[in-house]
Structures are given as C-alpha cells and as structure tokens.
XYZ file of C-alpha atoms in Angstrom:
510
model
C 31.100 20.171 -33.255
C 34.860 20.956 -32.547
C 33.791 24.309 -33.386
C 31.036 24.298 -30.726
C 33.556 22.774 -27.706
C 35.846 25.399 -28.513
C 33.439 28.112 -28.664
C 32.185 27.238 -24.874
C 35.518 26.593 -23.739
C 36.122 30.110 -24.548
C 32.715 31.098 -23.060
C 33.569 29.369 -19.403
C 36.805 30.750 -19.272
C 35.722 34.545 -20.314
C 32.680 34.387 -17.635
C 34.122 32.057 -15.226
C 37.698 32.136 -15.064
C 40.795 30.021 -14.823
C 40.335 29.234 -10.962
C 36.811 28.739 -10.843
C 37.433 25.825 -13.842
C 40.837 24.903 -11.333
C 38.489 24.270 -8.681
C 35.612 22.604 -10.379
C 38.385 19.649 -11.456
C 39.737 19.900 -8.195
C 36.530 18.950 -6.759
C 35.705 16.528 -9.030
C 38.964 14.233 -8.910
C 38.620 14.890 -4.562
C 35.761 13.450 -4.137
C 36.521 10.363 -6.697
C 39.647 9.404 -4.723
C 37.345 10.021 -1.346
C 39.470 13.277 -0.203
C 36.456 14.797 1.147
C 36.033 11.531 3.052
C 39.026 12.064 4.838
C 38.790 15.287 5.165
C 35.396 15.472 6.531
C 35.136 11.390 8.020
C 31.566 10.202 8.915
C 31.873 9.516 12.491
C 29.581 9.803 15.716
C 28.388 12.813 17.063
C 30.085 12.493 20.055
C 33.162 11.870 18.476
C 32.553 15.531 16.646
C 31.350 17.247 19.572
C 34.800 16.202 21.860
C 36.812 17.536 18.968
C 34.880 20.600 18.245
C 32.220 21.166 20.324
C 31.498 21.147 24.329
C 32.125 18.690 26.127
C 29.839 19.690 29.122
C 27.639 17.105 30.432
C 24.868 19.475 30.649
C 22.347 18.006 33.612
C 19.365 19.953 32.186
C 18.895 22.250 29.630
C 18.230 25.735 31.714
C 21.879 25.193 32.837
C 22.692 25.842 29.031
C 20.557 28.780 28.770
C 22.169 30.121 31.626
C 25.543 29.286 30.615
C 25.086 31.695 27.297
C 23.118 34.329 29.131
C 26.266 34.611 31.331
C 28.619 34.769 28.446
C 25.949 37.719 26.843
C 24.623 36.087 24.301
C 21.285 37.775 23.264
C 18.416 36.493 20.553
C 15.374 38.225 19.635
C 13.013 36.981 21.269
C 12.345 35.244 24.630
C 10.314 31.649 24.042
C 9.021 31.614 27.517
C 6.985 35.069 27.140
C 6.049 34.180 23.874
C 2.259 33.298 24.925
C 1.750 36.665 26.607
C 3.910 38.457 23.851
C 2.803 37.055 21.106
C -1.063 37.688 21.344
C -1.459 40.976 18.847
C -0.221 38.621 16.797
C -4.198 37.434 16.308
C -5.206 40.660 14.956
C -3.177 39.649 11.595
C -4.898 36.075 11.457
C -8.354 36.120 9.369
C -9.134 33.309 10.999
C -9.475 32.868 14.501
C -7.942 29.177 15.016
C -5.211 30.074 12.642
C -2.293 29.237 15.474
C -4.120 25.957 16.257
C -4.234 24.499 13.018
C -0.631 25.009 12.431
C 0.290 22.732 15.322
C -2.909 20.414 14.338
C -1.334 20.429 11.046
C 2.245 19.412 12.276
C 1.728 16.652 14.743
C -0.942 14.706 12.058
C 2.426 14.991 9.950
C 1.340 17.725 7.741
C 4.313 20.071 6.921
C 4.807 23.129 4.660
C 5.963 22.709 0.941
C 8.061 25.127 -1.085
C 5.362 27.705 0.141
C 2.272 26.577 -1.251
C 0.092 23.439 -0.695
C 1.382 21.609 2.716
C 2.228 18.162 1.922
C 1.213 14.860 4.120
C 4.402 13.181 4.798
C 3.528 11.346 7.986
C 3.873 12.147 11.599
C 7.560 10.304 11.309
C 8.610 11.765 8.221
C 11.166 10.146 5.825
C 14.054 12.259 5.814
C 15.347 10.679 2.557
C 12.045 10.963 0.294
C 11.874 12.950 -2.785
C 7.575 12.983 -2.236
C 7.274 14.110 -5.858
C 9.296 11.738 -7.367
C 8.550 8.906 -5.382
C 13.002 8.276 -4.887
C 14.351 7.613 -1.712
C 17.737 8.775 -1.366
C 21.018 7.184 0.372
C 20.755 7.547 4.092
C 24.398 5.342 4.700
C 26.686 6.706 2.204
C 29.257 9.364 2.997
C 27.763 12.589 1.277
C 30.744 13.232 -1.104
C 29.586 9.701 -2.544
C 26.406 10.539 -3.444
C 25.371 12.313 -6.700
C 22.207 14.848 -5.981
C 21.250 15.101 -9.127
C 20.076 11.119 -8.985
C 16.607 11.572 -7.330
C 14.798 13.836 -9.187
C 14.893 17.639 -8.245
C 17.036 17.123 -4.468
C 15.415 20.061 -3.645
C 12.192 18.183 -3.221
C 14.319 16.093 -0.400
C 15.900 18.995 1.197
C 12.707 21.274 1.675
C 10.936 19.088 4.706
C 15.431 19.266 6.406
C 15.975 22.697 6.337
C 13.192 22.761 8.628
C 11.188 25.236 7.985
C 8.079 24.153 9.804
C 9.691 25.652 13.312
C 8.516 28.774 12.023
C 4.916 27.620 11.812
C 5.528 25.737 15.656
C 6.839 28.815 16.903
C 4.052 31.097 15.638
C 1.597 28.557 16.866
C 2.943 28.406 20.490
C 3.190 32.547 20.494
C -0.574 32.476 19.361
C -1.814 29.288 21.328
C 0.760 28.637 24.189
C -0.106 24.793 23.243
C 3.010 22.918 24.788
C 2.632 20.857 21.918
C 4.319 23.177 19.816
C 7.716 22.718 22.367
C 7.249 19.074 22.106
C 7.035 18.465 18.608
C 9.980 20.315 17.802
C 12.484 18.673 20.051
C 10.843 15.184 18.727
C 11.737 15.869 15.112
C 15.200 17.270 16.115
C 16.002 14.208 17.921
C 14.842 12.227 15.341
C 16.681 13.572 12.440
C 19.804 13.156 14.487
C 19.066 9.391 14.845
C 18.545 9.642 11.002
C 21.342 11.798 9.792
C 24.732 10.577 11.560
C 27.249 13.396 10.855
C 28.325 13.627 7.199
C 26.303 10.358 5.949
C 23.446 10.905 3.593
C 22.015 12.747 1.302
C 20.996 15.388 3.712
C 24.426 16.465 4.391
C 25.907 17.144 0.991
C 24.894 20.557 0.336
C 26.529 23.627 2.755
C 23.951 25.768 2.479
C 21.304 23.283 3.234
C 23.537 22.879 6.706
C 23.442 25.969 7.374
C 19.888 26.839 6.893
C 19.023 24.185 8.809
C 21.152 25.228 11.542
C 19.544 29.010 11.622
C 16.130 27.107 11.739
C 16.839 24.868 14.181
C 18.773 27.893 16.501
C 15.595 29.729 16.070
C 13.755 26.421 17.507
C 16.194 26.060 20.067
C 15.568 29.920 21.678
C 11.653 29.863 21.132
C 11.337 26.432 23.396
C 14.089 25.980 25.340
C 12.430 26.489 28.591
C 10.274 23.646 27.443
C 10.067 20.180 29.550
C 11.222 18.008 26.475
C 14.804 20.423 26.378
C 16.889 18.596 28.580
C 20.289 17.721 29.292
C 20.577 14.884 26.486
C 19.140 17.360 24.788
C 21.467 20.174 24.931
C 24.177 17.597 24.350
C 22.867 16.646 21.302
C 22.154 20.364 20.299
C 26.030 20.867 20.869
C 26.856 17.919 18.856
C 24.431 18.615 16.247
C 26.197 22.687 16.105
C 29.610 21.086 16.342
C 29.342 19.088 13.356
C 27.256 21.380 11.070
C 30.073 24.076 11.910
C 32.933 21.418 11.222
C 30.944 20.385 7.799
C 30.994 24.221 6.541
C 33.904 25.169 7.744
C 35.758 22.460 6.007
C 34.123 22.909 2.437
C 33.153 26.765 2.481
C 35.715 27.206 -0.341
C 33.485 25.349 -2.566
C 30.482 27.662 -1.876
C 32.582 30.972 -2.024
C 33.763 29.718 -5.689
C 30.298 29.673 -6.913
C 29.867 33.420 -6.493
C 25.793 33.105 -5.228
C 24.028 32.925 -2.220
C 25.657 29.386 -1.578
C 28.774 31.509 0.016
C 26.823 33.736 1.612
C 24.405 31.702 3.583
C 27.327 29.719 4.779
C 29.666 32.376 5.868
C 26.172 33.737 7.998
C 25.642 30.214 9.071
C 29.293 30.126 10.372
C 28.811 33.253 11.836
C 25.795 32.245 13.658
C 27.166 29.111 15.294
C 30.320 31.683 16.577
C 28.191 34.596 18.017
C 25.304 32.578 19.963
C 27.562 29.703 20.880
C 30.709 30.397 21.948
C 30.297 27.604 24.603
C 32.311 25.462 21.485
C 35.833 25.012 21.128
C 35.965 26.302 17.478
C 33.114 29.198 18.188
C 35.828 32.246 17.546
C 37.124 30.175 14.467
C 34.039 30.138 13.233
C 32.696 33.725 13.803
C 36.443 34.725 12.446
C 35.413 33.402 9.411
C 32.136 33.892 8.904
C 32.882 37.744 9.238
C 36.011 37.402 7.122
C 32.962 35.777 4.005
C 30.799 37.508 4.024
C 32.591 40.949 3.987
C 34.129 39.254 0.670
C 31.253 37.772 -0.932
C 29.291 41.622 0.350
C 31.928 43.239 -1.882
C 32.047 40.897 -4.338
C 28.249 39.880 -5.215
C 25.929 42.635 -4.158
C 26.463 45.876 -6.804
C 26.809 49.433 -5.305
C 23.552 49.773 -6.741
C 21.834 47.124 -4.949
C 21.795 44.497 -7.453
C 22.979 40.782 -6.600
C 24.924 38.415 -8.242
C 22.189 35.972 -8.882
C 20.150 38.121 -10.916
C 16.584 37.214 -9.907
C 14.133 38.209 -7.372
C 13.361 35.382 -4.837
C 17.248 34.981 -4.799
C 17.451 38.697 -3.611
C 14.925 37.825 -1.138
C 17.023 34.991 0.250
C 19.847 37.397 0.231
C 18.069 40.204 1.729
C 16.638 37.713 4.966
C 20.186 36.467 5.834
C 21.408 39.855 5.918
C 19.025 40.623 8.616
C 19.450 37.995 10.596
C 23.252 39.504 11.235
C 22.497 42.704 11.226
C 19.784 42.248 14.217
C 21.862 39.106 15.677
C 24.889 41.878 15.575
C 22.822 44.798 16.633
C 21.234 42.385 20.008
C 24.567 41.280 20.685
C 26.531 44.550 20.577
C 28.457 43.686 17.775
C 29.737 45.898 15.227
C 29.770 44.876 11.664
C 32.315 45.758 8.952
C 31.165 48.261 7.025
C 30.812 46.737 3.751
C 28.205 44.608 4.841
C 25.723 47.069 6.295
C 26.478 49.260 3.453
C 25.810 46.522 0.866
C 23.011 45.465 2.871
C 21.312 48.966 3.036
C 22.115 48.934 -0.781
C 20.394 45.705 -1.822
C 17.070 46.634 0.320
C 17.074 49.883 -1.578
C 17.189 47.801 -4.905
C 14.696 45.641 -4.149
C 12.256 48.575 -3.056
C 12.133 50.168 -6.646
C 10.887 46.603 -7.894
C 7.745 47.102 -5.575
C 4.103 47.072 -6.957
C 2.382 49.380 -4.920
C -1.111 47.589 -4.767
C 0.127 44.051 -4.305
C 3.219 43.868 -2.810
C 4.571 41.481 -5.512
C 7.961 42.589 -7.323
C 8.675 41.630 -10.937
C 9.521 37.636 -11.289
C 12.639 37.705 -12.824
C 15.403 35.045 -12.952
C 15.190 31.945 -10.696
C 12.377 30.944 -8.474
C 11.970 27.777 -6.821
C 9.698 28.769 -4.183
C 12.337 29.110 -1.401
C 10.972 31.225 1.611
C 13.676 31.560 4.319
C 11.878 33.183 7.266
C 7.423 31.986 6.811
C 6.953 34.393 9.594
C 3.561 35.838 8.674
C 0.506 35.408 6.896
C 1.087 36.884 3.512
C 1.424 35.464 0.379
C 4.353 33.889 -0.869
C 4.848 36.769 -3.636
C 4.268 39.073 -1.558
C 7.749 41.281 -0.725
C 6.277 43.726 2.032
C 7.076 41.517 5.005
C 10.875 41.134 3.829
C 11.472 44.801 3.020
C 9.645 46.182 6.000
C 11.663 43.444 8.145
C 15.077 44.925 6.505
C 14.287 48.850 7.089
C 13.512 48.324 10.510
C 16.536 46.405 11.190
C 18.661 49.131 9.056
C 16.670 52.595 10.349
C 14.938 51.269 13.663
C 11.577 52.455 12.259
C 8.187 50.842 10.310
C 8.802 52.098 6.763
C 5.612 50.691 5.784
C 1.691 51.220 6.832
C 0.294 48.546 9.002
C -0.228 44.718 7.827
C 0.164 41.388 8.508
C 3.523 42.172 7.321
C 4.304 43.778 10.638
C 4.835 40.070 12.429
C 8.261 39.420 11.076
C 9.061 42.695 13.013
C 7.674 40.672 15.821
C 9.958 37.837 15.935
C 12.860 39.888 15.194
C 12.496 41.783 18.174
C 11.400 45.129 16.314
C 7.777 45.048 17.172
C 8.426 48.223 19.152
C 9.727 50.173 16.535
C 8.072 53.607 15.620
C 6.236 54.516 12.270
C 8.978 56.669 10.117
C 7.666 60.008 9.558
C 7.402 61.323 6.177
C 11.038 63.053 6.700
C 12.336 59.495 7.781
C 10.605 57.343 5.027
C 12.916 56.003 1.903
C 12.409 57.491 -0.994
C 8.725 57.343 -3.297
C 8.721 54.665 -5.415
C 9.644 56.856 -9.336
C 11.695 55.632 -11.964
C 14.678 53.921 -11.753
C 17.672 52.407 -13.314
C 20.191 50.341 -11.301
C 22.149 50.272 -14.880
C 25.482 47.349 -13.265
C 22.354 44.916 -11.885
C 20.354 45.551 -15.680
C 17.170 46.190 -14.346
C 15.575 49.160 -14.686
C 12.046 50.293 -13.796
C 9.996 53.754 -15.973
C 6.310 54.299 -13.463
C 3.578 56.467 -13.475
C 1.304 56.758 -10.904
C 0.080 53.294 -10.349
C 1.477 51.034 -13.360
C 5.257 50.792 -14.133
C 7.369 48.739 -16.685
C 10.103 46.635 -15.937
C 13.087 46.115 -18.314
C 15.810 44.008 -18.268
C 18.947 45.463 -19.743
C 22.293 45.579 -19.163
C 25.781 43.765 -19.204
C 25.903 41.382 -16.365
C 29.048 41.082 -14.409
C 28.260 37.718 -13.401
C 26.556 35.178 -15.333
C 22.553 35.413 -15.448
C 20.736 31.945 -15.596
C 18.163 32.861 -18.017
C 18.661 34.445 -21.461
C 16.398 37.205 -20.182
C 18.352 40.333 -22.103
C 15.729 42.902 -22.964
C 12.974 41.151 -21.403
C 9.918 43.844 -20.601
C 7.255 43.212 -17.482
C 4.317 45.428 -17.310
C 1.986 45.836 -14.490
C -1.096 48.186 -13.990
C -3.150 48.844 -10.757
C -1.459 45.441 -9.186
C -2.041 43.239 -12.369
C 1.113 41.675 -13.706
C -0.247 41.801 -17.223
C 3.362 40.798 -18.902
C 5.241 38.222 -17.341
C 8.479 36.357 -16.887
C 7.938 32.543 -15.499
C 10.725 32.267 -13.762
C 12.203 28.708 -13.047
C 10.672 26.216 -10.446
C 12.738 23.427 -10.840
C 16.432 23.101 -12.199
C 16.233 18.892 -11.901
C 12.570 17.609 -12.869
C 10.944 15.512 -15.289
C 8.770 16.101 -18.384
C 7.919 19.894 -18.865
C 11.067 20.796 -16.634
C 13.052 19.249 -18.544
C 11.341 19.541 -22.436
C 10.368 23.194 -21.691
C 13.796 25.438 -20.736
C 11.978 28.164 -18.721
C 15.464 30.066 -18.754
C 15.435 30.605 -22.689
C 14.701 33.681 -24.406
C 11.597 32.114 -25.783
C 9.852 32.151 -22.531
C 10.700 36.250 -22.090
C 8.679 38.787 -23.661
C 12.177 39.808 -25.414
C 13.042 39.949 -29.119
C 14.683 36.346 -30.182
C-alpha cells in the first residue's frame, strides 16, 4: 500500500506539478476556515450592483438599450426584427409548427435535457432539483459550504441554470413572433434571481456554470429586450444579476485557470463578455482586461499548434470551439481586435476538429468525455452532429459558408453570418485525407468514404480515459467501432460499477 501512495504521489506531481498540488490545499483549507466567504460574502444584489455594477435607476428598459447603442456596443442580431428576419428559418424545420411547440413546450414547463429527451420540471421549476436523483440541493448556504459532489451527478442540477432553453425561446419567437416567447424569458430570469441571492446555493459554486449562464442569459437579454415585460426593474436587476456573476468570476478565476480545461476558458470569455457589451458597470474594463489577458494564456497554453485541446475529447472541443466564436464574432461586431494567439489557436482547433469529420453523417469520432453538453442548440440537427459548429466557426474565421446547404446553416443565422457567401472551391479548407495531429494523439488514415481513427500519442496534459491506442472505424457513415465516451462523472449504479474511462471499454490492447 505504501508502495501504491508513493507511486501516485509521484504520478500527481510528474503530470500535475508542485503549484497545481499548492493550490488544490490552498483551496481546500480556504474554504474550511470560510476565506472564500469573506472573500466573496453572500449579500443582496443591490448591495453588489452599488459596488460593482450601475447604479442607474433605469425608468424603462429601451433607455438601457439606448444607453449601450450610444457607447457602440453591437450583438448579432436585432430581437425586434427577429419575426421578419427570422422566417427562412422554416425552410430547415420538417415540421411546420416546429417554432410553436418550442414555446408550447416551455410555458407547460417542459425544458431541454442534456440534448436529448426534454424533461417535465414544472412551469415554476425547482432550481435546486437533481430530477434524476430525486436530491434537492442547498438553496441558503454560502456556495463555498456546499460539497457538489453530495446530490448525485450536480450536473443534473446545473443543466435546467445555465439556461439553455433561451435558445429554443429565441428560435421560437424568430419563427412564430409569439410574444410569449419575450415573456417567458424575463419570468424565469426574475425568478431565479428571487431564488439564487448572490453567492448562496448550490447554483453558484461552479465559475463556469456562471458564466455560461451569463452568455445565455446576454443572448436572452438582446433577442427580447424591446419586449413589454423588459423594464426598468428589469434592467436593474439585469445589472445586478451581471455585476455579481462578474464579481463571482473575477474573484475565483485562479481556481479555473489551475485546472488547465475549458473551466478557464469559459470564464476568461465570460469575463470578457460582461466587459465588451456592458461597459455601463464600474468594473466593465477590469473585467474585459482580464478576460483578454486568460484567455490569450489558457489559448497558448491548452489548444496545440496542431489543433488539439487540452481536454482530449470531442464534445469538449466542441465546447471549446463555440466559445471561441462567440469572441471572435462579439470582437469582429464590435470592432475589436483580438490578440493574435487566440484567432490563431482558434483557426487551429477548427482545423483539428475538421479532419475528425464523417462525411455522410456529420458525426466525429466519440472520444474522451461526453456528458451531453451543447453550448449554442441553435438548429435542428442532431446532437452528434458537428456540421453546425464547424460551419458556424469558418464563417466567423473566413466570412464564407464552407459547407453545402443544411439545417446547419441557422447558427450562421443567429450569429449574424446568414449573409455570408458560399466559398468557392479555391476558398474551401482543405479535402478531408489523412491526417495526424501527432502532440493532440489522434490521428485519422481515409479512403474515399470510410476512415480509421487512432488514438496515439504522448499527451501533454493528462487524458481522462486510458484510451492509448484505442482504434474507431467508420464506413459510409456507420460508426462500426466505437469508444463510449463518459456521460456521467458522479452517478449511481452502472456509473459508478462500470468505469467508462478504462482501457477495457476501448477497442485497445489491455
């Protein structure tokens, strides 16, 4: 046994390193003498916004739009043209009443669910229920209190708050123009506010969660706020709500950065986000400051010169791959100008994930961690399908359609690209042939419509499953040889009695 210890003590500090140990027991004794209680104090969101955010007593909410629009702040699309905009958007629905039943859906208190089946959770949805476990989680407890890992898979909890059914509002109004859609979305908002007091619960212990509900909820925020239910309380309680999601990153970002993923990453655009659209706030230059200052590091840092990302797996890369559009085009709208490592690594990870492409489906090779996470549900496809990401991230990166026509096309849409031309053969990427991005392992022999996919290499960072050597094969769009990937890190019986993440579960030599 004191063989074993010493062997993994070795093992952390060879792959992980003196600080990132320094930090871990850093954290840990923090938040047991309530550090991180002091540091970031539950308190009301007024209280946050007078320190941090804007103090305007906005009288309605068009006197915030205009506020911004004078300062040039630009989005991608405009929410009160969205019902004349938005109708080619029907030619990608195969059913007619698609837009309708997404609203129908919401208000009856139907909501999306890791990307498949939409769960029932109630019109007034419990913001603190684990619905597959059947746990509620604290609600009154500072978050630094609270251990996730108590509740079954938190994931489960923090699915329905990052709010991901705006998408499915906003795509309704754009097809329907049903003022419901407005309506419904500033109802939840307020109500998770009455909820989630700044910093208490469950729902505020995870930075990235913050921040991806913040980029949701922004997103909500410029596709209905000409709508009747925005108004001046309302933009108050935006500010507050921006104010003390900013304060809450800011504060623990160091945390994120020191687990070298997409944690850092989504934070530092988060940051960035609040800085750039809002610079009404006190701490908006702060916050873009830093944000740039991030994810320039973490761009160096995580993504390989040959595309590859830290994470090593696929729907991570996607993740990736969405929040580095959403600068880009927020930069691009705004007249901002990047540093170069990011559009460089950018450009570099959407060429990666490009050689991984299966012609016929548009499904990549399942490698690594999957949980089912789906940033931007902007379009009809299916969840595995990758052609609506990478067609999103060449337009934002050339300014042209690198891919034929689909229902893949309406993230181009929302992003403000739907104008973009068709690349001509000159302009397209480079045919999908055989490839080997040799520092990410992953390497890729085709013909003309099957390919193999092998994993193989010496990782830089840590992989999460024992996945060396592991072979996928695919023929005419048929993933005949599979990896499972992982869909929960935290769940009960075969989650926990079956390790996905093991070499047994690769088709690998063990």
């Amino acid at each position: 046994m004191v063989k074993i210890n010493i062997r993994n003590a070795i093992l952390v500090v060879r792959y992980l390193g003196f600080s990132w140990i320094g930090f871990r027991i850093w954290k840990t004794i923090s938040e047991k003498l309530g550090y991180w209680e002091w540091r970031i104090p539950s308190r009301g969101w007024d209280d946050v916004n007078t320190q941090y955010g804007d103090t305007t007593q906005w009288m309605n909410g068009q006197q915030l739009t205009e506020q911004l629009a004078s300062r040039g702040v630009r989005f991608f699309i405009d929410g009160r043209s969205l019902p004349q905009l938005g109708r080619p958007l029907l030619d990608f629905d195969n059913v007619p009443t698609h837009g309708q039943t997404l609203i129908d859906q919401n208000v009856a208190g139907t909501f999306p669910f890791f990307s498949g089946p939409c769960r029932k959770l109630g019109p007034q949805p419990d913001w603190f229920l684990n619905p597959i476990a059947g746990t509620v989680a604290p609600s009154q407890v500072h978050f630094s209190r609270i251990n996730e890992f108590g509740y079954g898979d938190v994931k489960a909890i923090w699915e329905l708050n990052r709010f991901g059914f705006v998408f499915d509002l906003a795509r309704a109004y754009a097809r329907t123009g049903d003022e419901r859609c407005g309506g419904r979305f500033w109802e939840l908002f307020g109500r998770w506010l009455d909820d989630n007091p700044p910093y208490q619960g469950i729902n505020w212990k995870c930075g990235q969660e913050s921040g991806l509900r913040m980029i949701a909820i922004v997103f909500g925020y410029f596709s209905f706020r000409h709508h009747s239910s925005f108004t001046g309380s309302e933009a108050n309680r935006l500010m507050c709500f921006l104010a003390a999601t900013g304060l809450r990153i800011e504060r623990h970002i160091n945390y994120a950065i020191s687990q070298k993923n997409n944690h850092g990453i989504s934070e530092a655009a988060a940051l960035w986000t609040i800085g750039v659209l809002f610079p009404n706030l006190k701490r908006a230059g702060v916050w873009r400051m830093k944000g740039t200052a991030v994810l320039t590091q973490l761009c160096r840092e995580l993504i390989y010169e040959d595309g590859g990302f830290c994470q090593h797996s696929s729907n991570y890369h996607r993740l990736l791959l969405h929040l580095m559009a959403w600068v880009v085009q927020l930069a691009k709208v705004n007249k901002i100008e990047l540093p170069e490592p990011i559009v460089a690594r950018f450009k570099s990870a959407t060429d990666f994930l490009y050689q991984l492409l299966d012609r016929d489906s548009g499904r990549v090779p399942r490698f690594g961690n999957d949980d089912g996470a789906l940033l931007f549900p902007l379009n009809n496809c299916d969840y595995e399908d990758f052609r609506p990401v990478l067609n999103l991230c060449f337009a934002v990166l050339t300014n042209r359609k690198n891919l034929e026509r689909g229902a893949w096309d309406e993230d181009l849409f929302w992003f403000g690209l739907e104008q973009v031309p068709e690349a001509t053969a000159g302009e397209r990427v480079s045919q999908l042939s055989s490839a080997s991005m040799i520092t990410a392992g992953c390497h890729v022999l085709r013909n003309r419509r099957s390919f193999a996919f092998i994993r193989a290499g010496k990782p830089i960072h840590r992989p999460s499953h024992l996945d060396a050597m592991h072979v996928d094969i695919w023929a005419a769009g048929n993933n005949i040889a599979l990896d499972s990937g992982t869909y929960s890190y935290n769940g009960p019986n075969i989650w926990r009695d079956i390790p996905f993440s093991r070499s047994h579960f690769h088709n690998s030599i063990t």
